[in-house]
């Protein structure tokens, strides 16, 4: 048994600049996939959640079927499925990046949608009724009253899912996308030091996800439930006064 | 990359049941269930042990458990697959390497990677379950004259187990689905077999669709079994809150 961590010293630039950030001849990059997937997945997830809460059956049933099917299938299968399906359906072949991004958004939106749905349902019904009573429409009630409060309630599970998403992007390497994992595989083909290389990228992923969980903890503290919603409101209409009786639980 | 035009693609679903591809899929299902079952046992053992450690007052066991959980849970399973399959044998003695080469090292690595990764996640489930038992339950048990050991055995554990079952179902399904990553170290499970069928027949869409449906079916079976377990354990009148613990 012999360790040679010199392999990290010699290749950290390739691993981090190319694999993590995508700054290199191969393009790619873990973050270049993770960040758009988080933003798009969250957007689609909101639509999925609204459809799952809708009284219109044409929205409810397809959305529910989509969520149930996706949650019963491994992500690798979803990636492979789109890999073969997109050329058949559209007649064009997308890049690894395109396929991976579509698969991630479709896969994560199902999970994010359920988190968002639970968050919306955690907002007391009286809030909606009060909003409607003051004459606001569906969009104003959802956008200005329900979603800001829901966001605060679902923040912990949301961040957990984002962390899972960042880890999941490693699967894009299976279809050849040049991310951190693929970069390590590429270096390993030349150096044959798998123990050191995979341990190193494990550490990089760990720093990434640990950083995210710390960030979310700080965010949660700022949005503590005992603070009124003003923490998220764009302007302080309500002022610093706390609502009488505090928060319903 | 081959460019398949939309309407030119000829669907050929029959490849799924022509020899030998149908048998490959069945073999894949058996292997998937084998890795998942063995990894589940390993994960349950590690999760139970370290989950209990995390609720202890001693700094040693708690720190050890925290380190295990935080490190193994926060790194992609795929990286762990490569680490256990390619990396660890590199530091093992030559005799152990030979043994692994002869006895299916990829299968062992897949079981260990899955088991250790999900063990870290199960430890959190177990910890959350133990910590959601209201302390008043223990106080009540102690005030009726039970010893600490009896109170743990007869009050805390039975309640905690019931709290743990729903998130355990989630984790068991995750483990089953995550076993698909064993394809990357060429374990012949369902995903690997569908890729093989694609390589031999170029009917990738059909093969992957079949694989997708197989996982859906397996997940339905596991969910049904776990919900039976949940009903068997239910105590009439005892309302069990099922919350969180879904990491």
Short mmCIF file of C-alpha atoms in Angstrom, two decimals:
data_model
loop_
_atom_site.label_atom_id
_atom_site.label_comp_id
_atom_site.label_asym_id
_atom_site.label_seq_id
_atom_site.Cartn_x
_atom_site.Cartn_y
_atom_site.Cartn_z
CA UNK A 1 0.00 0.00 0.00
CA UNK A 2 1.36 3.36 -0.97
CA UNK A 3 -0.17 6.78 -1.16
CA UNK A 4 0.90 9.50 -3.51
CA UNK A 5 -1.01 12.67 -2.97
CA UNK A 6 1.33 14.36 -5.43
CA UNK A 7 -1.24 13.35 -8.03
CA UNK A 8 -3.59 15.93 -6.51
CA UNK A 9 -0.91 18.61 -6.43
CA UNK A 10 -0.20 17.95 -10.10
CA UNK A 11 -3.80 17.90 -11.28
CA UNK A 12 -5.85 20.11 -9.01
CA UNK A 13 -6.06 22.82 -11.65
CA UNK A 14 -7.62 20.45 -14.17
CA UNK A 15 -9.98 18.96 -11.59
CA UNK A 16 -11.20 22.26 -10.18
CA UNK A 17 -11.01 24.65 -13.12
CA UNK A 18 -12.15 22.16 -15.75
CA UNK A 19 -14.32 19.80 -13.73
CA UNK A 20 -15.90 22.09 -11.20
CA UNK A 21 -16.00 25.42 -13.04
CA UNK A 22 -15.89 24.32 -16.68
CA UNK A 23 -12.99 26.65 -17.55
CA UNK A 24 -11.01 24.55 -19.96
CA UNK A 25 -10.86 23.05 -23.41
CA UNK A 26 -13.69 20.60 -22.67
CA UNK A 27 -16.24 23.11 -21.36
CA UNK A 28 -18.70 21.46 -19.05
CA UNK A 29 -18.35 21.96 -15.32
CA UNK A 30 -20.36 20.79 -12.32
CA UNK A 31 -21.58 24.28 -11.43
CA UNK A 32 -22.58 25.09 -15.02
CA UNK A 33 -25.05 22.21 -14.77
CA UNK A 34 -26.08 22.51 -11.13
CA UNK A 35 -27.01 26.20 -11.05
CA UNK A 36 -29.32 26.30 -14.11
CA UNK A 37 -30.84 22.98 -12.98
CA UNK A 38 -31.65 24.50 -9.56
CA UNK A 39 -33.20 27.64 -11.06
CA UNK A 40 -35.20 25.88 -13.79
CA UNK A 41 -36.14 22.96 -11.55
CA UNK A 42 -37.46 25.37 -8.94
CA UNK A 43 -39.49 27.26 -11.55
CA UNK A 44 -41.01 24.09 -13.00
CA UNK A 45 -41.47 22.76 -9.46
CA UNK A 46 -43.69 25.74 -8.58
CA UNK A 47 -45.86 25.01 -11.63
CA UNK A 48 -46.05 21.33 -10.68
CA UNK A 49 -47.04 22.23 -7.11
CA UNK A 50 -49.74 24.63 -8.31
CA UNK A 51 -51.08 21.96 -10.68
CA UNK A 52 -51.09 19.40 -7.84
CA UNK A 53 -53.12 21.84 -5.73
CA UNK A 54 -55.44 22.84 -8.54
CA UNK A 55 -59.15 22.05 -8.49
CA UNK A 56 -59.00 21.50 -12.26
CA UNK A 57 -58.67 17.79 -12.93
CA UNK A 58 -56.93 18.37 -16.29
CA UNK A 59 -54.06 19.88 -14.30
CA UNK A 60 -54.20 17.70 -11.19
CA UNK A 61 -54.16 14.22 -12.73
CA UNK A 62 -51.31 14.66 -15.26
CA UNK A 63 -49.17 16.44 -12.65
CA UNK A 64 -49.82 13.72 -10.07
CA UNK A 65 -49.02 10.95 -12.54
CA UNK A 66 -45.80 12.74 -13.50
CA UNK A 67 -44.71 13.10 -9.87
CA UNK A 68 -45.53 9.48 -8.98
CA UNK A 69 -43.75 8.04 -12.02
CA UNK A 70 -40.60 10.16 -11.66
CA UNK A 71 -40.30 9.38 -7.95
CA UNK A 72 -40.35 5.65 -8.70
CA UNK A 73 -37.51 5.74 -11.24
CA UNK A 74 -33.74 6.19 -10.73
CA UNK A 75 -32.23 9.40 -12.09
CA UNK A 76 -29.79 7.44 -14.31
CA UNK A 77 -32.78 5.84 -16.01
CA UNK A 78 -34.38 9.25 -16.60
CA UNK A 79 -31.13 10.55 -18.11
CA UNK A 80 -30.78 7.50 -20.38
CA UNK A 81 -34.46 7.69 -21.30
CA UNK A 82 -34.14 11.28 -22.53
CA UNK A 83 -30.86 10.37 -24.19
CA UNK A 84 -32.77 7.97 -26.46
CA UNK A 85 -36.14 9.73 -26.48
CA UNK A 86 -35.11 13.25 -27.61
CA UNK A 87 -33.67 12.15 -30.97
CA UNK A 88 -36.78 10.05 -31.63
CA UNK A 89 -39.27 12.72 -30.64
CA UNK A 90 -37.56 15.83 -31.96
CA UNK A 91 -35.42 14.40 -34.73
CA UNK A 92 -32.36 16.19 -33.38
CA UNK A 93 -29.55 15.00 -31.17
CA UNK A 94 -28.79 17.32 -28.26
CA UNK A 95 -25.41 17.68 -26.59
CA UNK A 96 -24.69 15.82 -23.34
CA UNK A 97 -25.27 19.11 -21.58
CA UNK A 98 -28.70 19.58 -23.16
CA UNK A 99 -29.87 16.06 -22.37
CA UNK A 100 -28.53 16.19 -18.82
CA UNK A 101 -30.12 19.58 -18.13
CA UNK A 102 -33.54 18.46 -19.42
CA UNK A 103 -33.34 15.21 -17.44
CA UNK A 104 -32.33 17.06 -14.26
CA UNK A 105 -35.08 19.66 -14.56
CA UNK A 106 -37.71 16.97 -15.23
CA UNK A 107 -36.42 14.76 -12.40
CA UNK A 108 -35.82 17.38 -9.71
CA UNK A 109 -39.00 19.35 -10.47
CA UNK A 110 -41.02 16.33 -9.32
CA UNK A 111 -39.27 16.29 -5.94
CA UNK A 112 -39.14 20.09 -5.62
CA UNK A 113 -42.82 20.27 -6.61
CA UNK A 114 -43.78 18.03 -3.69
CA UNK A 115 -41.71 20.12 -1.27
CA UNK A 116 -43.30 23.32 -2.57
CA UNK A 117 -46.78 21.77 -2.36
CA UNK A 118 -46.21 20.83 1.29
CA UNK A 119 -44.89 24.34 1.93
CA UNK A 120 -47.96 25.96 0.37
CA UNK A 121 -50.24 23.66 2.36
CA UNK A 122 -48.46 24.67 5.55
CA UNK A 123 -49.72 28.25 5.15
CA UNK A 124 -52.91 28.64 7.20
CA UNK A 125 -56.06 28.73 5.08
CA UNK A 126 -57.12 31.96 6.82
CA UNK A 127 -54.28 33.79 5.07
CA UNK A 128 -55.78 32.97 1.68
CA UNK A 129 -59.26 33.92 2.82
CA UNK A 130 -58.03 37.20 4.28
CA UNK A 131 -56.27 37.98 1.01
CA UNK A 132 -59.34 37.21 -1.04
CA UNK A 133 -61.50 39.24 1.35
CA UNK A 134 -59.39 42.32 0.75
CA UNK A 135 -60.13 41.93 -2.94
CA UNK A 136 -56.89 40.40 -4.22
CA UNK A 137 -56.97 37.98 -7.16
CA UNK A 138 -55.50 34.44 -7.26
CA UNK A 139 -52.13 35.62 -8.55
CA UNK A 140 -51.76 38.36 -5.96
CA UNK A 141 -52.78 36.04 -3.11
CA UNK A 142 -50.40 33.31 -4.29
CA UNK A 143 -47.50 35.59 -5.21
CA UNK A 144 -47.64 38.13 -2.40
CA UNK A 145 -49.17 36.25 0.53
CA UNK A 146 -48.93 32.47 0.26
CA UNK A 147 -45.64 31.84 -1.56
CA UNK A 148 -43.45 34.12 0.61
CA UNK A 149 -44.71 32.42 3.76
CA UNK A 150 -44.55 28.97 2.16
CA UNK A 151 -40.95 29.62 1.10
CA UNK A 152 -39.95 30.27 4.70
CA UNK A 153 -41.58 27.04 5.87
CA UNK A 154 -40.08 24.87 3.16
CA UNK A 155 -36.59 26.36 3.21
CA UNK A 156 -34.92 23.47 5.07
CA UNK A 157 -36.30 20.73 2.78
CA UNK A 158 -35.72 22.92 -0.25
CA UNK A 159 -32.04 23.40 0.54
CA UNK A 160 -31.70 19.68 1.28
CA UNK A 161 -33.09 18.94 -2.18
CA UNK A 162 -30.74 21.50 -3.77
CA UNK A 163 -27.83 19.75 -2.05
CA UNK A 164 -29.07 16.42 -3.42
CA UNK A 165 -29.27 18.04 -6.86
CA UNK A 166 -25.66 19.20 -6.67
CA UNK A 167 -24.58 15.66 -5.75
CA UNK A 168 -26.81 14.23 -8.50
CA UNK A 169 -25.04 16.25 -11.19
CA UNK A 170 -22.21 13.72 -10.86
CA UNK A 171 -24.46 11.32 -12.82
CA UNK A 172 -24.14 13.51 -15.93
CA UNK A 173 -20.62 12.09 -16.20
CA UNK A 174 -22.20 8.75 -17.12
CA UNK A 175 -23.34 10.19 -20.46
CA UNK A 176 -19.96 11.86 -20.93
CA UNK A 177 -20.52 15.37 -19.56
CA UNK A 178 -17.22 16.83 -18.32
CA UNK A 179 -18.02 17.54 -14.68
CA UNK A 180 -15.93 17.07 -11.54
CA UNK A 181 -16.47 13.29 -11.52
CA UNK A 182 -15.62 12.92 -15.20
CA UNK A 183 -12.54 15.10 -14.72
CA UNK A 184 -11.36 12.75 -11.96
CA UNK A 185 -11.98 9.74 -14.22
CA UNK A 186 -10.02 11.43 -16.99
CA UNK A 187 -7.04 12.16 -14.74
CA UNK A 188 -7.24 8.63 -13.34
CA UNK A 189 -6.91 7.13 -16.83
CA UNK A 190 -3.49 8.73 -17.06
CA UNK A 191 -2.30 8.53 -13.46
CA UNK A 192 -4.01 5.37 -12.13
CA UNK A 193 -4.31 6.70 -8.59
CA UNK A 194 -8.02 6.16 -7.94
CA UNK A 195 -7.83 6.19 -4.13
CA UNK A 196 -6.29 9.66 -3.91
CA UNK A 197 -8.29 11.14 -6.79
CA UNK A 198 -11.73 9.96 -5.73
CA UNK A 199 -11.03 10.85 -2.10
CA UNK A 200 -10.04 14.33 -3.24
CA UNK A 201 -13.18 14.97 -5.27
CA UNK A 202 -15.24 13.49 -2.42
CA UNK A 203 -13.74 16.26 -0.28
CA UNK A 204 -14.54 18.90 -2.92
CA UNK A 205 -18.17 17.73 -3.10
CA UNK A 206 -18.30 17.66 0.67
CA UNK A 207 -17.05 21.25 0.95
CA UNK A 208 -19.64 22.30 -1.65
CA UNK A 209 -22.59 20.63 0.07
CA UNK A 210 -21.44 21.44 3.60
CA UNK A 211 -21.13 25.08 2.57
CA UNK A 212 -24.66 25.01 1.20
CA UNK A 213 -26.07 23.53 4.41
CA UNK A 214 -24.26 26.15 6.51
CA UNK A 215 -25.61 28.91 4.27
CA UNK A 216 -29.13 27.58 4.65
CA UNK A 217 -28.78 27.42 8.41
CA UNK A 218 -27.81 31.10 8.45
CA UNK A 219 -30.78 31.88 6.17
CA UNK A 220 -33.13 29.93 8.42
CA UNK A 221 -31.96 31.88 11.43
CA UNK A 222 -32.70 35.13 9.62
CA UNK A 223 -36.17 33.91 8.66
CA UNK A 224 -37.01 32.46 12.08
CA UNK A 225 -40.70 31.64 12.41
CA UNK A 226 -41.09 34.00 15.37
CA UNK A 227 -40.23 36.89 13.10
CA UNK A 228 -43.14 38.25 11.08
CA UNK A 229 -43.24 37.82 7.34
CA UNK A 230 -41.63 41.21 6.80
CA UNK A 231 -38.30 39.42 6.69
CA UNK A 232 -39.23 38.33 3.16
CA UNK A 233 -41.46 41.21 2.11
CA UNK A 234 -39.94 43.60 -0.38
CA UNK A 235 -40.92 46.66 1.62
CA UNK A 236 -41.99 47.07 5.18
CA UNK A 237 -45.67 47.79 4.80
CA UNK A 238 -46.45 46.07 8.06
CA UNK A 239 -43.76 47.90 10.00
CA UNK A 240 -41.86 46.34 12.85
CA UNK A 241 -44.95 45.53 14.94
CA UNK A 242 -45.61 41.83 15.42
CA UNK A 243 -49.06 40.57 14.59
CA UNK A 244 -51.21 40.11 17.69
CA UNK A 245 -51.21 36.59 19.01
CA UNK A 246 -48.09 35.65 17.11
CA UNK A 247 -47.92 32.91 14.56
CA UNK A 248 -50.45 30.15 14.19
CA UNK A 249 -49.02 26.72 14.58
CA UNK B 1 -23.61 10.76 -32.34
CA UNK B 2 -26.19 9.10 -34.50
CA UNK B 3 -28.99 11.28 -35.77
CA UNK B 4 -32.27 9.43 -35.64
CA UNK B 5 -35.03 11.22 -37.49
CA UNK B 6 -38.37 11.46 -35.76
CA UNK B 7 -40.56 9.36 -37.99
CA UNK B 8 -37.88 7.05 -39.29
CA UNK B 9 -37.40 5.31 -35.97
CA UNK B 10 -38.80 1.80 -36.06
CA UNK B 11 -40.08 0.70 -32.70
CA UNK B 12 -39.25 -2.93 -32.03
CA UNK B 13 -40.62 -3.80 -28.64
CA UNK B 14 -40.22 -7.50 -29.34
CA UNK B 15 -36.47 -7.32 -28.61
CA UNK B 16 -37.47 -7.21 -24.95
CA UNK B 17 -38.72 -10.78 -24.94
CA UNK B 18 -36.57 -12.38 -27.62
CA UNK B 19 -33.73 -14.60 -26.43
CA UNK B 20 -31.40 -13.84 -24.82
CA UNK B 21 -32.48 -10.29 -24.01
CA UNK B 22 -35.54 -11.23 -21.98
CA UNK B 23 -33.38 -13.47 -19.82
CA UNK B 24 -30.86 -10.65 -19.39
CA UNK B 25 -33.57 -8.40 -18.02
CA UNK B 26 -34.66 -11.11 -15.55
CA UNK B 27 -31.05 -11.62 -14.48
CA UNK B 28 -30.77 -7.88 -14.03
CA UNK B 29 -33.82 -7.83 -11.74
CA UNK B 30 -32.35 -10.65 -9.62
CA UNK B 31 -28.99 -8.85 -9.30
CA UNK B 32 -30.68 -5.53 -8.47
CA UNK B 33 -32.66 -7.22 -5.70
CA UNK B 34 -29.55 -9.01 -4.42
CA UNK B 35 -27.42 -5.87 -4.13
CA UNK B 36 -30.31 -3.89 -2.69
CA UNK B 37 -31.16 -6.49 -0.04
CA UNK B 38 -27.54 -6.94 1.10
CA UNK B 39 -26.86 -3.20 1.06
CA UNK B 40 -30.10 -2.63 2.99
CA UNK B 41 -28.94 -4.99 5.74
CA UNK B 42 -25.56 -3.23 5.94
CA UNK B 43 -27.23 0.19 5.93
CA UNK B 44 -29.71 -0.86 8.62
CA UNK B 45 -26.89 -2.10 10.86
CA UNK B 46 -24.75 1.02 10.36
CA UNK B 47 -27.75 3.34 10.56
CA UNK B 48 -29.06 1.78 13.75
CA UNK B 49 -25.65 1.86 15.42
CA UNK B 50 -24.60 5.39 14.45
CA UNK B 51 -28.14 6.77 14.78
CA UNK B 52 -28.20 5.58 18.39
CA UNK B 53 -24.67 6.98 18.88
CA UNK B 54 -25.87 10.40 17.73
CA UNK B 55 -28.44 10.59 20.51
CA UNK B 56 -25.95 9.67 23.23
CA UNK B 57 -24.56 12.18 25.67
CA UNK B 58 -20.93 11.03 25.37
CA UNK B 59 -18.88 13.21 23.06
CA UNK B 60 -16.87 10.28 21.65
CA UNK B 61 -19.64 8.18 20.09
CA UNK B 62 -21.57 11.28 19.09
CA UNK B 63 -18.60 12.88 17.36
CA UNK B 64 -17.76 9.64 15.59
CA UNK B 65 -21.33 9.27 14.37
CA UNK B 66 -21.51 12.92 13.26
CA UNK B 67 -18.28 12.56 11.28
CA UNK B 68 -19.54 9.36 9.62
CA UNK B 69 -22.94 10.80 8.75
CA UNK B 70 -21.73 14.18 7.48
CA UNK B 71 -18.95 12.81 5.33
CA UNK B 72 -20.65 9.86 3.70
CA UNK B 73 -24.03 11.50 3.20
CA UNK B 74 -22.72 14.67 1.57
CA UNK B 75 -20.71 13.12 -1.24
CA UNK B 76 -22.34 11.73 -4.41
CA UNK B 77 -22.95 7.99 -4.30
CA UNK B 78 -21.36 7.70 -7.74
CA UNK B 79 -18.06 8.99 -6.32
CA UNK B 80 -18.32 6.43 -3.52
CA UNK B 81 -18.93 3.66 -6.08
CA UNK B 82 -15.68 4.58 -7.85
CA UNK B 83 -13.89 5.01 -4.54
CA UNK B 84 -14.82 1.58 -3.19
CA UNK B 85 -14.33 -0.23 -6.50
CA UNK B 86 -11.23 1.44 -7.97
CA UNK B 87 -9.73 3.26 -5.01
CA UNK B 88 -9.88 0.96 -2.00
CA UNK B 89 -8.37 -2.17 -3.63
CA UNK B 90 -5.35 0.00 -4.52
CA UNK B 91 -4.47 0.20 -0.80
CA UNK B 92 -5.37 -3.42 0.04
CA UNK B 93 -2.75 -6.18 0.21
CA UNK B 94 -2.24 -8.15 -3.01
CA UNK B 95 -3.94 -11.29 -1.64
CA UNK B 96 -7.11 -9.35 -0.88
CA UNK B 97 -7.03 -7.82 -4.36
CA UNK B 98 -6.72 -11.28 -5.90
CA UNK B 99 -9.62 -12.54 -3.84
CA UNK B 100 -11.80 -9.61 -4.95
CA UNK B 101 -10.83 -10.11 -8.59
CA UNK B 102 -11.82 -13.74 -8.44
CA UNK B 103 -15.01 -13.33 -6.44
CA UNK B 104 -16.75 -10.39 -8.12
CA UNK B 105 -15.16 -7.34 -6.49
CA UNK B 106 -17.63 -5.08 -8.30
CA UNK B 107 -20.55 -6.72 -6.52
CA UNK B 108 -18.87 -6.34 -3.12
CA UNK B 109 -17.95 -2.73 -3.87
CA UNK B 110 -21.51 -1.91 -4.95
CA UNK B 111 -22.95 -3.41 -1.76
CA UNK B 112 -20.42 -1.58 0.44
CA UNK B 113 -20.85 1.75 -1.38
CA UNK B 114 -24.65 1.58 -1.20
CA UNK B 115 -24.68 0.25 2.36
CA UNK B 116 -22.27 2.81 3.80
CA UNK B 117 -23.91 5.73 1.95
CA UNK B 118 -27.45 4.81 2.92
CA UNK B 119 -26.30 3.83 6.40
CA UNK B 120 -25.32 7.48 6.89
CA UNK B 121 -28.76 8.59 5.73
CA UNK B 122 -30.52 5.97 7.85
CA UNK B 123 -28.55 7.11 10.90
CA UNK B 124 -30.29 10.47 10.53
CA UNK B 125 -33.66 8.74 10.23
CA UNK B 126 -32.98 6.72 13.38
CA UNK B 127 -31.75 9.79 15.26
CA UNK B 128 -34.83 11.79 14.26
CA UNK B 129 -37.06 8.88 15.28
CA UNK B 130 -35.48 8.52 18.73
CA UNK B 131 -35.48 12.26 19.29
CA UNK B 132 -39.15 12.64 18.35
CA UNK B 133 -40.24 10.41 21.22
CA UNK B 134 -41.56 12.93 23.75
CA UNK B 135 -39.35 12.97 26.89
CA UNK B 136 -42.54 12.87 28.95
CA UNK B 137 -43.05 9.28 27.75
CA UNK B 138 -39.79 8.26 29.40
CA UNK B 139 -40.56 10.24 32.53
CA UNK B 140 -43.94 8.56 32.78
CA UNK B 141 -42.33 5.14 32.32
CA UNK B 142 -39.72 5.85 35.00
CA UNK B 143 -42.34 7.18 37.41
CA UNK B 144 -44.26 3.92 37.15
CA UNK B 145 -41.19 2.20 38.57
CA UNK B 146 -39.56 0.80 35.43
CA UNK B 147 -35.77 0.79 35.39
CA UNK B 148 -33.98 2.86 32.77
CA UNK B 149 -33.26 -0.28 30.73
CA UNK B 150 -36.88 -1.39 30.86
CA UNK B 151 -38.12 2.09 29.97
CA UNK B 152 -35.89 2.14 26.90
CA UNK B 153 -36.82 -1.38 25.87
CA UNK B 154 -40.55 -1.22 26.48
CA UNK B 155 -41.38 2.45 25.85
CA UNK B 156 -38.76 4.34 23.86
CA UNK B 157 -37.85 1.68 21.29
CA UNK B 158 -41.43 0.62 20.43
CA UNK B 159 -42.49 4.24 19.85
CA UNK B 160 -39.30 5.15 17.97
CA UNK B 161 -39.61 2.12 15.67
CA UNK B 162 -43.07 3.23 14.60
CA UNK B 163 -41.81 6.75 13.94
CA UNK B 164 -38.96 5.38 11.88
CA UNK B 165 -40.95 3.14 9.52
CA UNK B 166 -42.35 5.82 7.13
CA UNK B 167 -38.99 7.54 6.47
CA UNK B 168 -37.40 4.09 6.36
CA UNK B 169 -39.76 3.26 3.50
CA UNK B 170 -38.50 6.35 1.66
CA UNK B 171 -34.90 5.36 2.22
CA UNK B 172 -35.49 1.76 1.17
CA UNK B 173 -36.97 3.00 -2.10
CA UNK B 174 -34.04 5.39 -2.56
CA UNK B 175 -31.61 2.54 -1.97
CA UNK B 176 -33.38 0.34 -4.53
CA UNK B 177 -33.27 3.13 -7.12
CA UNK B 178 -29.69 4.09 -6.29
CA UNK B 179 -28.57 0.49 -6.88
CA UNK B 180 -28.79 1.49 -10.56
CA UNK B 181 -25.47 3.32 -10.16
CA UNK B 182 -23.76 -0.06 -9.85
CA UNK B 183 -23.88 -0.08 -13.65
CA UNK B 184 -20.86 2.24 -13.62
CA UNK B 185 -18.70 -0.48 -12.07
CA UNK B 186 -20.25 -3.11 -14.36
CA UNK B 187 -22.46 -4.97 -11.93
CA UNK B 188 -25.01 -6.76 -14.10
CA UNK B 189 -28.12 -5.16 -12.59
CA UNK B 190 -31.18 -3.85 -14.47
CA UNK B 191 -29.65 -0.60 -15.78
CA UNK B 192 -26.48 -2.37 -16.91
CA UNK B 193 -28.55 -5.02 -18.69
CA UNK B 194 -30.67 -2.44 -20.51
CA UNK B 195 -27.45 -0.76 -21.70
CA UNK B 196 -26.19 -4.17 -22.85
CA UNK B 197 -29.38 -4.78 -24.80
CA UNK B 198 -28.96 -1.34 -26.36
CA UNK B 199 -25.39 -2.17 -27.32
CA UNK B 200 -26.42 -5.44 -29.00
CA UNK B 201 -29.68 -4.34 -30.66
CA UNK B 202 -29.38 -0.52 -30.99
CA UNK B 203 -32.93 -0.43 -29.58
CA UNK B 204 -32.04 1.90 -26.73
CA UNK B 205 -35.41 3.54 -26.33
CA UNK B 206 -37.25 0.24 -25.91
CA UNK B 207 -34.66 -1.17 -23.51
CA UNK B 208 -34.55 1.93 -21.29
CA UNK B 209 -38.33 2.20 -21.25
CA UNK B 210 -38.48 -1.43 -20.08
CA UNK B 211 -35.90 -0.67 -17.39
CA UNK B 212 -37.88 2.36 -16.26
CA UNK B 213 -41.04 0.26 -15.93
CA UNK B 214 -39.14 -2.46 -14.03
CA UNK B 215 -37.97 0.08 -11.42
CA UNK B 216 -41.50 1.49 -11.14
CA UNK B 217 -42.84 -2.03 -10.55
CA UNK B 218 -40.14 -2.90 -7.99
CA UNK B 219 -40.78 0.38 -6.15
CA UNK B 220 -44.51 -0.37 -6.01
CA UNK B 221 -43.80 -3.81 -4.50
CA UNK B 222 -41.39 -2.40 -1.88
CA UNK B 223 -43.84 0.38 -0.98
CA UNK B 224 -46.66 -2.16 -0.60
CA UNK B 225 -44.52 -4.40 1.64
CA UNK B 226 -43.48 -1.44 3.81
CA UNK B 227 -47.04 -0.19 4.17
CA UNK B 228 -48.02 -3.70 5.36
CA UNK B 229 -45.22 -3.52 7.93
CA UNK B 230 -46.50 -0.12 9.00
CA UNK B 231 -50.04 -1.44 9.44
CA UNK B 232 -48.83 -4.53 11.32
CA UNK B 233 -46.95 -2.32 13.78
CA UNK B 234 -49.76 0.18 14.26
CA UNK B 235 -51.22 0.35 17.75
CA UNK B 236 -54.93 1.23 17.73
CA UNK B 237 -55.37 4.67 19.23
CA UNK B 238 -51.67 5.63 19.11
CA UNK B 239 -51.29 8.49 16.68
CA UNK B 240 -47.81 8.59 15.24
CA UNK B 241 -46.60 11.84 13.77
CA UNK B 242 -44.61 11.22 10.63
CA UNK B 243 -42.45 14.17 9.83
CA UNK B 244 -39.22 15.29 8.34
CA UNK B 245 -36.24 12.97 8.31
CA UNK B 246 -36.33 13.05 4.54
CA UNK B 247 -32.80 14.03 3.59
#
